[in-house]
Coordinates of C-alpha atoms and ligand atoms in Angstrom, one line a residue:
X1 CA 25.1 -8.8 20.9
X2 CA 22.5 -10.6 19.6
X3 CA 21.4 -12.1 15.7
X4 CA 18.5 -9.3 15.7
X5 CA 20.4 -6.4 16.8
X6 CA 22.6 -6.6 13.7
X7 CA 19.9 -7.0 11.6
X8 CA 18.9 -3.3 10.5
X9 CA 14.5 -2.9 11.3
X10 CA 12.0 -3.8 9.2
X11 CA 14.8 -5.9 6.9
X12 CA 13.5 -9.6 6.8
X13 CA 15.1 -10.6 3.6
X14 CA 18.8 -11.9 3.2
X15 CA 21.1 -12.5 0.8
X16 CA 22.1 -16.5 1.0
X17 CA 25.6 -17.5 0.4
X18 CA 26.4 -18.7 -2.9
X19 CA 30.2 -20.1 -3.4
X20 CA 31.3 -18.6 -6.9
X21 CA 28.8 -16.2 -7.0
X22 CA 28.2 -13.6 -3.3
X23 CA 31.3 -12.6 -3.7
X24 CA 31.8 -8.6 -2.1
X25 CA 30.6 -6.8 -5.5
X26 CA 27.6 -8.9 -5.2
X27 CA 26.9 -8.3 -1.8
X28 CA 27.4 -4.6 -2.1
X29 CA 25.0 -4.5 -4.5
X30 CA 22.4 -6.9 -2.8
X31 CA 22.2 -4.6 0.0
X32 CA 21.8 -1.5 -2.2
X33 CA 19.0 -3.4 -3.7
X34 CA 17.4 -4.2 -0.2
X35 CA 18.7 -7.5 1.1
X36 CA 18.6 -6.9 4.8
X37 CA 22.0 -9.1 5.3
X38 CA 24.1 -11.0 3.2
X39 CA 26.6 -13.7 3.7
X40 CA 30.0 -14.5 2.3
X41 CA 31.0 -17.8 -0.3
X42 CA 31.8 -20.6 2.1
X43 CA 35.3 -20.2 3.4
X44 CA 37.8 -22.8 4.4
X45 CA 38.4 -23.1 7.9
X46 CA 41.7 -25.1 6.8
X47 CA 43.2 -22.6 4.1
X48 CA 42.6 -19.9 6.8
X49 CA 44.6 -21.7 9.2
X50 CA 47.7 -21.9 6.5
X51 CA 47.0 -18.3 5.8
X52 CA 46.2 -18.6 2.4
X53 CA 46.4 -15.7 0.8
X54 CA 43.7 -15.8 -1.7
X55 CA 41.7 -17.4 1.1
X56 CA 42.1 -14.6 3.1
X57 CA 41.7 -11.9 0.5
X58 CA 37.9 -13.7 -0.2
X59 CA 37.2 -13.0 3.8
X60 CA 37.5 -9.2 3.1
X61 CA 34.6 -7.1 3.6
X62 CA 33.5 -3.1 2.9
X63 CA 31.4 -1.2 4.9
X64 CA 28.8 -0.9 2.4
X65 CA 27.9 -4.4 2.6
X66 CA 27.1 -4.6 6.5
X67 CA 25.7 -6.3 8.3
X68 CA 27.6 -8.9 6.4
X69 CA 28.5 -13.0 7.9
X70 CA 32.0 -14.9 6.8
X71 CA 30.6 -18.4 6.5
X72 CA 33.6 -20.8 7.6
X73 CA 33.3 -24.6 6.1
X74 CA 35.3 -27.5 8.0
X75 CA 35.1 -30.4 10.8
X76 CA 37.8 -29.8 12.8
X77 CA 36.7 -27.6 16.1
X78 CA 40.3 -26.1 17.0
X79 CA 41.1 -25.0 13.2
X80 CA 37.4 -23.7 12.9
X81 CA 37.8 -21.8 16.2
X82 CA 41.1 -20.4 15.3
X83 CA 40.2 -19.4 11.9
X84 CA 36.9 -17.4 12.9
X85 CA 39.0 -15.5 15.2
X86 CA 42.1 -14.5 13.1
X87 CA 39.1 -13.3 10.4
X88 CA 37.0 -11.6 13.5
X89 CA 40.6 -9.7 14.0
X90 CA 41.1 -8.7 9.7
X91 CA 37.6 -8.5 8.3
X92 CA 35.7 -7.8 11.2
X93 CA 32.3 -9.7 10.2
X94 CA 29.2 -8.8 12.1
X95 CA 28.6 -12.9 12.2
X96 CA 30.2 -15.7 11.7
X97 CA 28.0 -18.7 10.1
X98 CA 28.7 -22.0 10.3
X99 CA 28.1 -24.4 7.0
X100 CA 26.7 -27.8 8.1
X101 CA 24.6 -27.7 4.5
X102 CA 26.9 -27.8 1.7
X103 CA 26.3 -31.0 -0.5
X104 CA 29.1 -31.0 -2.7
X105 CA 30.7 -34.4 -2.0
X106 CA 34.6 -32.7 -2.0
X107 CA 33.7 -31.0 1.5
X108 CA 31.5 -34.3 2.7
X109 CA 34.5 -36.5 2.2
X110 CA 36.4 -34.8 4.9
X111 CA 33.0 -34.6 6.8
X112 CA 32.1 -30.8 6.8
X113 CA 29.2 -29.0 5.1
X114 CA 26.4 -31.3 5.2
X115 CA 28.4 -34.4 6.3
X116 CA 28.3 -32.6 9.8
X117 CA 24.4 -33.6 10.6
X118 CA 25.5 -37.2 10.7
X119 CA 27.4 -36.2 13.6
X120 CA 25.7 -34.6 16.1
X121 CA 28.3 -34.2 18.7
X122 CA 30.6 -32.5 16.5
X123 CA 28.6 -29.9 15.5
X124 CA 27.9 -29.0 19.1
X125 CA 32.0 -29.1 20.1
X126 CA 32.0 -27.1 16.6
X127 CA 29.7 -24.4 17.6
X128 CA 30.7 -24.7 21.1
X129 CA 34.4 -23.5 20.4
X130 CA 33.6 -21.2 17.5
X131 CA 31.1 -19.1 19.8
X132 CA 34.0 -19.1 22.7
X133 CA 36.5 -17.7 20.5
X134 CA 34.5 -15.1 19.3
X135 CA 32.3 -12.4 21.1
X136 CA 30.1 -11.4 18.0
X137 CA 27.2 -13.5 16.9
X138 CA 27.5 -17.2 15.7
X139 CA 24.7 -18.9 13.1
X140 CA 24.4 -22.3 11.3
X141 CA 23.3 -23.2 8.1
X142 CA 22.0 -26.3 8.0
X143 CA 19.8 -28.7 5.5
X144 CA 16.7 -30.8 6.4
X145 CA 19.4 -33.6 6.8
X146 CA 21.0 -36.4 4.8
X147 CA 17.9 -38.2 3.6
X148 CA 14.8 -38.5 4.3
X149 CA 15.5 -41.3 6.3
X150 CA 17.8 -38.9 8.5
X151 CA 16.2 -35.7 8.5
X152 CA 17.2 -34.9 11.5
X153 CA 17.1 -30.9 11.3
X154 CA 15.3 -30.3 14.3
X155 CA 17.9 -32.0 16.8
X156 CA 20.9 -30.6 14.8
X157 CA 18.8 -27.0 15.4
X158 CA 18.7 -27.7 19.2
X159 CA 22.2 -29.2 19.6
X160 CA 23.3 -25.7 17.8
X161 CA 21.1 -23.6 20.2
X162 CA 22.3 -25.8 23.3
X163 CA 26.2 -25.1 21.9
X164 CA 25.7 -21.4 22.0
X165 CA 24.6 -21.1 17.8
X166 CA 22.7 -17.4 17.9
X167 CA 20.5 -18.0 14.9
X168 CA 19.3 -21.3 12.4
X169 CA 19.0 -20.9 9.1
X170 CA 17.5 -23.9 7.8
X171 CA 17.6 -24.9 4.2
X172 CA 14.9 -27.3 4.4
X173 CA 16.1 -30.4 1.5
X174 CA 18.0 -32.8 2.3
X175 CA 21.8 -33.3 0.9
X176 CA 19.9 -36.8 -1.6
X177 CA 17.2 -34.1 -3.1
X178 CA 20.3 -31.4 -3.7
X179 CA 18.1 -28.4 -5.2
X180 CA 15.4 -31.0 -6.6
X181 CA 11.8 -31.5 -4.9
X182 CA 10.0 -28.5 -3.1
X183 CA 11.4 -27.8 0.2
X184 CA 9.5 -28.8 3.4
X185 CA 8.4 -25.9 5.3
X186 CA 7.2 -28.0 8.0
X187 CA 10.2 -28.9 8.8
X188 CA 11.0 -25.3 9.3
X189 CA 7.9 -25.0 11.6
X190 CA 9.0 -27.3 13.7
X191 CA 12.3 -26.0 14.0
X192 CA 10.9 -22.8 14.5
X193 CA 8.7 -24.2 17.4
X194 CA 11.7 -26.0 18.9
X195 CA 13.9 -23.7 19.7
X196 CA 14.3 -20.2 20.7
X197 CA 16.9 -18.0 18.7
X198 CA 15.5 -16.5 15.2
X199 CA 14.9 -18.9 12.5
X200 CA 15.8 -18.1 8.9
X201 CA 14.2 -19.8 6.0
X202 CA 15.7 -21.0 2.5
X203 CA 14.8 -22.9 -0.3
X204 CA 13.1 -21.9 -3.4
X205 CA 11.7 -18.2 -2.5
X206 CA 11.8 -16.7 -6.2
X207 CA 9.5 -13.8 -5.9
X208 CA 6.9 -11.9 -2.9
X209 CA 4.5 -14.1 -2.8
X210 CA 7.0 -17.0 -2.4
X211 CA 8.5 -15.4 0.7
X212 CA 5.1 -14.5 2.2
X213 CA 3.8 -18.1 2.0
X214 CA 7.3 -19.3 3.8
X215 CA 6.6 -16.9 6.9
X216 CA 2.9 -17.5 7.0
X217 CA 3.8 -21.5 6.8
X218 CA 6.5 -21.5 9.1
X219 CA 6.3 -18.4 11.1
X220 CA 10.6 -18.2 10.6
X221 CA 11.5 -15.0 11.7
X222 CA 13.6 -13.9 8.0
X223 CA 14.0 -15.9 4.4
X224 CA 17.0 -16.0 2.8
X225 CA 17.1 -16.2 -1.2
X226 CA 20.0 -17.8 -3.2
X227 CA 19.2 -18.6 -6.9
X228 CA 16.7 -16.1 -7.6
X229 CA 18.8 -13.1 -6.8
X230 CA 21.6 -14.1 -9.7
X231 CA 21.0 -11.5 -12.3
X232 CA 18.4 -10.1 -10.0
X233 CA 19.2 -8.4 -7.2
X234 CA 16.5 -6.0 -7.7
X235 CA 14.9 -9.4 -6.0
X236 CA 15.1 -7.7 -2.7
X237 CA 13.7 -4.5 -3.0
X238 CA 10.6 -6.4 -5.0
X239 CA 10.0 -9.1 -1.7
X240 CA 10.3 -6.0 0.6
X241 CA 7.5 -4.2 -1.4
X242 CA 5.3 -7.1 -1.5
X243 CA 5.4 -8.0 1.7
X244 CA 5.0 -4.0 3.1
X245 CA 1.9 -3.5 0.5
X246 CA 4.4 -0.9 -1.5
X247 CA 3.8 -0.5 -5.3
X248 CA 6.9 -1.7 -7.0
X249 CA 8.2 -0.8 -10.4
X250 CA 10.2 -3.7 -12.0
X251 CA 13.5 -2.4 -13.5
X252 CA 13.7 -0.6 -16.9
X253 CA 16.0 -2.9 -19.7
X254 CA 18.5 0.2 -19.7
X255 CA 18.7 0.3 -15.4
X256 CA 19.0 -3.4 -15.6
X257 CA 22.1 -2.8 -17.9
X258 CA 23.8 -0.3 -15.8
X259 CA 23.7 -2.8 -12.7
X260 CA 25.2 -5.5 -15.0
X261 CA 27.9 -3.1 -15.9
X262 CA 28.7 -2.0 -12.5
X263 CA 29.0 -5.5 -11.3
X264 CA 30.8 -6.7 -14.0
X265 CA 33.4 -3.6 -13.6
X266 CA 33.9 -3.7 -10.1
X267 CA 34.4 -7.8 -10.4
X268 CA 37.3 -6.2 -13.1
X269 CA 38.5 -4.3 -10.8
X270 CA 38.8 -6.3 -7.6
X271 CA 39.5 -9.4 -9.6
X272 CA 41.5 -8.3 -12.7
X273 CA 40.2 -8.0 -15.9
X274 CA 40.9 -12.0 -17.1
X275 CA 39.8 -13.4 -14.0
X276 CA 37.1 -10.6 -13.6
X277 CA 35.6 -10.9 -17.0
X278 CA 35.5 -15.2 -16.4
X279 CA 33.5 -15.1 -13.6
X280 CA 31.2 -12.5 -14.6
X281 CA 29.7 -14.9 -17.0
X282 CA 27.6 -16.3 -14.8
X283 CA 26.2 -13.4 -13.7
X284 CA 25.8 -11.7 -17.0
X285 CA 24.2 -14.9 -18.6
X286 CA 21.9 -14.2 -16.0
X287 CA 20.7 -10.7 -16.3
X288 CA 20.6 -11.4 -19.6
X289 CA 17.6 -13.9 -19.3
X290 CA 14.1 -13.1 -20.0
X291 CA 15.5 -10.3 -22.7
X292 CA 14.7 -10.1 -26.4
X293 CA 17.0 -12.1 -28.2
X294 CA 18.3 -13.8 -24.9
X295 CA 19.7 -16.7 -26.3
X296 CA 22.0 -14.9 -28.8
X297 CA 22.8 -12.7 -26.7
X298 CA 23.9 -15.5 -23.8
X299 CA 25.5 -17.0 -26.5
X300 CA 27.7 -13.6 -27.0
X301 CA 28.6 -13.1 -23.5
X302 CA 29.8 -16.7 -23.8
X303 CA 32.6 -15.5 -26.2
X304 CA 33.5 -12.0 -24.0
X305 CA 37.1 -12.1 -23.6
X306 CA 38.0 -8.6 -22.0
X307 CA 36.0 -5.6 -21.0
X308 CA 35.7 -4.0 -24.0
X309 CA 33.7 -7.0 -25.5
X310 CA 31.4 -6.5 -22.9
X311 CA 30.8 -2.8 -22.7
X312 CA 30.0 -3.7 -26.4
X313 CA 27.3 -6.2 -25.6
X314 CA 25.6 -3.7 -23.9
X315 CA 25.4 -1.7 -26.0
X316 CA 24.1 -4.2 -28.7
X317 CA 21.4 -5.2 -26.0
X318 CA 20.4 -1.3 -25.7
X319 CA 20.3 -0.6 -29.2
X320 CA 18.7 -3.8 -30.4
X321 CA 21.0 -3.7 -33.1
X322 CA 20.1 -7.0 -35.5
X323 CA 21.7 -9.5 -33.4
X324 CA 23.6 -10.8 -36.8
X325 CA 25.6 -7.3 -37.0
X326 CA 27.6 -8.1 -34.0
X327 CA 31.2 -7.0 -33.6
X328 CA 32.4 -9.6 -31.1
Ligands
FMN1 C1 26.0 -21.7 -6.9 C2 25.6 -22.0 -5.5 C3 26.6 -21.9 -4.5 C4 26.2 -22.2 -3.2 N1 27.2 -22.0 -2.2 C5 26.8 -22.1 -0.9 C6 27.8 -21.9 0.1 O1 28.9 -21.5 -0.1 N2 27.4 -22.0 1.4 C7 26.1 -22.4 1.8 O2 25.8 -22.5 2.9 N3 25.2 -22.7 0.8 C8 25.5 -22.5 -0.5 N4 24.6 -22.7 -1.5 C9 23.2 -22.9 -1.1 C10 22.4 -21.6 -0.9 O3 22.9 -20.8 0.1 C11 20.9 -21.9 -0.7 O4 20.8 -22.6 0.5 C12 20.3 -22.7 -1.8 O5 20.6 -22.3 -3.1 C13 18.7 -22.7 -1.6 O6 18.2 -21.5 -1.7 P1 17.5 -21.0 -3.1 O7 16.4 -22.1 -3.4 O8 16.9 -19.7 -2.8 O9 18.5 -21.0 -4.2 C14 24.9 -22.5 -2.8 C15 23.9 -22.6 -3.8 C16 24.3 -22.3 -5.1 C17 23.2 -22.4 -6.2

């Protein structure tokens, strides 16, 4: 099977994966809003291979998030290989995606995520063994390299392709700019020119006309958006409008609310309600920006400590009571 065939027609956005944040409830509700595909937190090829339960348990997947990828994060070729297949056998992905991008210097200090580009070889015996042990599609995520001195994204791309890697999806800064500086879409260009699977672009796409200058610069074949879709998943449906010439009608306050409270629940649910509640406030800090009263209100959803706080913060947002009369 190939990348595009997954991919359902006409969808060119995705979903990008966010660790802490594209967990299932969000992807469910990504793809209800439009994104075209979505992607999993980055997932330890290691823990897998222990059979960690929580591990695991983060792997799982609904149907109503398809076409969905489990990214795996780790250096080692056998345990990467192993692990993709045991989750091919309980979660079924419709890709796995390989994370040769990830900055954070606790996975570069055992060489994975980003740490990866300095090697080239390994990530071809990487891809190489992951695509064998699999018969479903297999993708890398990868950065424009690890400075600018070694942006080397465009050999990494081609070792990927040669090793049997069915799509790139190219985050194009490199691991010293993090999320700073704007990100290089020549570099995409050339990736694009250079080999022949689809191309996915990343990096910065916050709104329609974003994403159409990225595939008019680049000519990538989908854009993936990470940032810009916390709090605002609704993000999809406006870059698909924009770039089909649809009229779009931005979100009322009250059905922005009921997305937040469906996201926040279902996190309850799946999660618990203390876990559930912690992590939402993330996402709830984030719906709540750009509101009235933002800041107070931020400041509120700071101090949530169960469900019932919450379902009253909505209703303080709704009513526009006088921020000062609050009851949490
Ligand atoms: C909170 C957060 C977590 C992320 N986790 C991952 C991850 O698990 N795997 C990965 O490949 N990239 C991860 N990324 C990078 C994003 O997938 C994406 O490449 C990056 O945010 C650039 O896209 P954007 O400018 O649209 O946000 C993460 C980014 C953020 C902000």
């Amino acid at each position: 099977m190939q990348f595009r065939e997954i991919i359902p027609k006409g969808k060119k956005v995705f979903l990008a994966p966010m660790a802490g944040v594209t967990d299932r409830v969000f992807r469910e509700i990504a793809v209800r809003f439009g994104a075209g595909y979505v992607e999993s937190e980055m997932i330890s090829s290691k823990a897998i291979s222990y059979r960690d339960k929580k591990t695991i348990q983060l792997s799982s997947l609904s149907e109503e998030e398809r076409p969905c990828a489990i990214q795996l994060f780790g250096d080692n070729p056998q345990t990467m290989a192993e692990s993709a297949k045991f989750i091919l056998s309980t979660s079924s992905p419709d890709v796995i995606d390989i994370n040769m991008g990830c900055p954070a210097p606790k996975i570069n200090k055992s060489n994975a995520g980003v740490a990866l580009m300095k090697d080239p070889k390994l990530c071809f015996e990487i891809v190489n063994k992951v695509k064998k042990a699999v018969n479903i599609p297999v993708t890398v995520k990868i950065r424009k390299g690890w400075d600018s001195a070694n942006a080397n994204a465009v050999e990494i791309a081609k070792i990927c392709e040669s090793a049997g890697a069915d799509a790139i999806i190219i985050h194009a800064k490199t691991k010293e700019q993090m999320y700073k500086g704007k990100p290089d879409l020549e570099m995409i260009a050339k990736i694009k020119s250079a080999v022949n699977v689809p191309v996915i672009g990343n990096g910065d796409i916050k709104n329609g006309p974003d994403a159409a200058d990225m595939f008019e610069k680049t000519k990538c074949d989908y854009v993936m958006i990470g940032r810009a879709s916390i709090g605002n998943p609704f993000i999809f449906d406006e870059i698909n409008c924009y770039l089909s010439n649809t009229p779009y009608r931005y979100p009322s306050i009250e059905e922005k609310m009921e997305v937040m409270r469906e996201h926040v629940f279902n996190m309850c649910k799946y999660k618990g309600e203390y876990l559930g509640i912690r992590e939402a406030k993330r996402h709830i800090c984030a719906y709540i920006r750009g509101l009235n009263n933002a800041a107070f209100f931020r400041n509120l959803a700071c101090r949530i400590e169960n469900y019932n706080q919450f379902e009253i913060l909505i209703k303080e947002i709704l009513s526009h009571t006088n921020p000062l009369e609050t009851h949490i």
